[in-house]
Coordinates of C-alpha atoms and ligand atoms in Angstrom, one line a residue:
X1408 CA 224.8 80.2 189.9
X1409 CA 221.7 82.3 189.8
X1410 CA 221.4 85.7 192.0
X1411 CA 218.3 87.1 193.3
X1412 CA 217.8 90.7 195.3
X1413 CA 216.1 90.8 198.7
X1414 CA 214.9 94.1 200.7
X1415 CA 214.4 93.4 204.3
X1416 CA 211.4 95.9 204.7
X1417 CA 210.6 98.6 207.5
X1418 CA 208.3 96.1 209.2
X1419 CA 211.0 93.6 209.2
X1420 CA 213.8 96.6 210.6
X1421 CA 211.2 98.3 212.8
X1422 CA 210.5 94.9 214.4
X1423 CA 213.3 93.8 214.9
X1424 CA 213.7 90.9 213.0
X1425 CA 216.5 91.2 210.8
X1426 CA 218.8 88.7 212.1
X1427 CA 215.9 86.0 212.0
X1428 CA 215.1 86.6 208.5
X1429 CA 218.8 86.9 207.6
X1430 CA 219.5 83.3 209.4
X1431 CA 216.6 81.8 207.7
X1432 CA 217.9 82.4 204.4
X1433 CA 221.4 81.5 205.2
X1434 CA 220.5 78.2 207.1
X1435 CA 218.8 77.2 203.9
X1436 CA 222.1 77.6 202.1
X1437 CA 221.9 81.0 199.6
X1438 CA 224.9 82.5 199.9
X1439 CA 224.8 86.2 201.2
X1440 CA 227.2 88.5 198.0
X1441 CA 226.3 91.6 199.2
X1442 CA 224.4 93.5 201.9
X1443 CA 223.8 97.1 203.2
X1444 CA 221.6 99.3 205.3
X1445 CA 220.1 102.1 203.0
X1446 CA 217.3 104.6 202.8
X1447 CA 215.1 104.4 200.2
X1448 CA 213.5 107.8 198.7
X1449 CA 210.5 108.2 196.1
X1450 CA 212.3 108.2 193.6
X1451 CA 214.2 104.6 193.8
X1452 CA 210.6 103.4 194.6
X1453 CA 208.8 104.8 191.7
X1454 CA 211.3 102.6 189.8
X1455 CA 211.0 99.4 191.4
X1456 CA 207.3 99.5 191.9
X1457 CA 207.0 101.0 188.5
X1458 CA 203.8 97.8 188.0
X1459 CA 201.9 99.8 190.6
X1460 CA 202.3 103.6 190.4
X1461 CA 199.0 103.5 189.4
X1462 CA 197.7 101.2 191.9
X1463 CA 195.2 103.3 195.3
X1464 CA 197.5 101.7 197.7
X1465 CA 200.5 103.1 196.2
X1466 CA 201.3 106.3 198.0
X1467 CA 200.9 104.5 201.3
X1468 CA 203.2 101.7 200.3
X1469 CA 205.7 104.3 199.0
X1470 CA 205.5 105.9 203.2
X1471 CA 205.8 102.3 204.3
X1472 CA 208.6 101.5 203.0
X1473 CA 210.7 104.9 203.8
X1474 CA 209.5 104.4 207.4
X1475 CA 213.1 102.9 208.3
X1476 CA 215.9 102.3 206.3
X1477 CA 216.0 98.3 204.8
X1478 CA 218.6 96.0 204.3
X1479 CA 219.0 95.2 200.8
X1480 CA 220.7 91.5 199.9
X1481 CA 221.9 90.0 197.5
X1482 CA 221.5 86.2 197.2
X1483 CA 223.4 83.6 194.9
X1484 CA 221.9 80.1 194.8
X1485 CA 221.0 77.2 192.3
X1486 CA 217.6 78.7 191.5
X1487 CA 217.4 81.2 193.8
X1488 CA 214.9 83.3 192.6
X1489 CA 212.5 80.4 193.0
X1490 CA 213.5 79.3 196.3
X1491 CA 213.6 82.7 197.7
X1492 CA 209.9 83.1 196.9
X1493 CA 209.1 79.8 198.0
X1494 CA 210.8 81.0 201.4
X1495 CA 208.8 84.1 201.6
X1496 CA 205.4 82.9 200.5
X1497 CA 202.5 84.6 198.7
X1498 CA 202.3 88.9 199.3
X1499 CA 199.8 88.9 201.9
X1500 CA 200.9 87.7 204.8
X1501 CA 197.4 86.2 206.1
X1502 CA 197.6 84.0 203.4
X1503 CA 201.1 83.0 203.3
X1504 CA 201.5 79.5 204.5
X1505 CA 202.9 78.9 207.7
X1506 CA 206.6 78.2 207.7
X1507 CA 207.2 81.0 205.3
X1508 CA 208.7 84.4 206.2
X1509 CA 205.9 86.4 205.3
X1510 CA 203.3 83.3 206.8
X1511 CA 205.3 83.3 209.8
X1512 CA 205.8 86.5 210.3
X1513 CA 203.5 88.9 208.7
X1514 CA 199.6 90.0 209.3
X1515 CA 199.4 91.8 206.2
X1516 CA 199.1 92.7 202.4
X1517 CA 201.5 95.8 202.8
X1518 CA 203.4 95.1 205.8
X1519 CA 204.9 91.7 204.9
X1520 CA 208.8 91.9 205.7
X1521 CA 210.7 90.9 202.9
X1522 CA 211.0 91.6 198.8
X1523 CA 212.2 89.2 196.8
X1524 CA 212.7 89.1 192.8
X1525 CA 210.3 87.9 190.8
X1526 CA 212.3 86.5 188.1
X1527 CA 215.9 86.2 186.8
X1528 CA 215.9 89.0 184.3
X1529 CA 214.3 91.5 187.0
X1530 CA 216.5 90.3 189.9
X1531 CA 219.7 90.9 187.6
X1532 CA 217.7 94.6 187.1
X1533 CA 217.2 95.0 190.7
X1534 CA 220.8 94.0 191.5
X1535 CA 221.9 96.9 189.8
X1536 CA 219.6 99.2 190.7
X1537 CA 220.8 98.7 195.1
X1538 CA 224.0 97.9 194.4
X1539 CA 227.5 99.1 193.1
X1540 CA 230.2 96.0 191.2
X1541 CA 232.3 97.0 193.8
X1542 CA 229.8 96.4 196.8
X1543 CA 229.0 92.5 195.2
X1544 CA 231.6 89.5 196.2
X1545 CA 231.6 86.6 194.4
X1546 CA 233.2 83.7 197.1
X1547 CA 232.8 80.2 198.1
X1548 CA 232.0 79.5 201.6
X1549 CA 233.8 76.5 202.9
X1550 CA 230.2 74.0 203.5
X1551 CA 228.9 74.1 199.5
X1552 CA 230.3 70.8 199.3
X1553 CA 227.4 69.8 202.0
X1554 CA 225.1 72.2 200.1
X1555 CA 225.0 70.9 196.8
X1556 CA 225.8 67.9 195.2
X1557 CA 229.0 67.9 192.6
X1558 CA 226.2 68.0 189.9
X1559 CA 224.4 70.5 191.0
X1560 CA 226.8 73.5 190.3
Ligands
UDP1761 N1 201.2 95.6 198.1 C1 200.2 96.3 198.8 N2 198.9 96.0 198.5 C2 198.5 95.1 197.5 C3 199.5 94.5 196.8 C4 200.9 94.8 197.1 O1 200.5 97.1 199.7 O2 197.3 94.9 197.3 C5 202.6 95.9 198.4 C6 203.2 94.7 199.2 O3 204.1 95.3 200.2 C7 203.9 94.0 198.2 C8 204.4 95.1 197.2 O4 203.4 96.0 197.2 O5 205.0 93.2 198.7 C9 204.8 94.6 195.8 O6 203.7 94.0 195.3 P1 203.9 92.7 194.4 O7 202.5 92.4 193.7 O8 205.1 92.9 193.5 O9 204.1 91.5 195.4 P2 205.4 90.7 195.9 O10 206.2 90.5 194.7 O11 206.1 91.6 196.9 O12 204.8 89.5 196.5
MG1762 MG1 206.9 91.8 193.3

């Protein structure tokens, strides 16, 4: 099953919406294998917005998301990457279509709650790069007989 790498940003921490986000994503049926509260630094976001160092708004996304610590997830599902994104909606947040986290949610460009993977091959990066082997668990829950179909995994 695919695995995909969530950040539950500052202006999802400072607002206090972490548990709705979380029970969003796990009502839908992604399994949660791994989760912790950290601090981000400069440095770790350098690297995983390295597509827009170079971008104007950089330095104050950079402040943005040390504001709080975040929750970083990790997510297995049958195409989760895809379904994660779909759940979050486009980046800016006035655009985002109702009934998506960040359309729901979010006002903004910057401040939009959640970051998901954009792809397999960068969520299986960004895995690594917020989490240790020994902080992922790879279980069952009892339901995913009522979440998929025998076909489907
Ligand atoms: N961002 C921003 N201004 C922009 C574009 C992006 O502040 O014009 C921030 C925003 O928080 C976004 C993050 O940079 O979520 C990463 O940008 P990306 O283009 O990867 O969007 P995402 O994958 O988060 O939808
Ligand atoms: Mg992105």
């Amino acid at each position: 099953m695919e695995r995909t790498l969530i950040l539950l940003k500052p202006s999802c921490v400072g607002r206090g919406l972490i548990g709705e986000v979380t029970s969003r994503l796990e009502k839908k049926g992604l399994v949660i294998c791994g989760m912790k509260m950290i601090q981000l630094d400069e440095k770790i976001l350098r690297e995983h917005y390295s597509h827009l160092v170079e971008k104007p708004f950089f330095p104050v996304l950079v402040k943005g998301m040390m504001a709080t610590p975040v929750i970083a997830m990790c997510l297995k599902g049958v195409d989760a990457v895809e379904v994660v994104r779909l759940m979050c909606g486009v980046t800016n947040g006035r655009k985002a279509a109702p009934g998506t986290i960040r359309g729901d949610f979010s006002m903004s460009g910057s401040q939009n709650i959640i970051h998901a993977s954009d792809s397999p091959e960068n969520a299986e990066i960004e895995i690594a790069r917020f989490f240790k082997p020994e902080e992922l668990f790879d279980y069952s829950p009892l339901e995913i007989g009522y979440i998929y179909s025998p076909d489907e995994v």
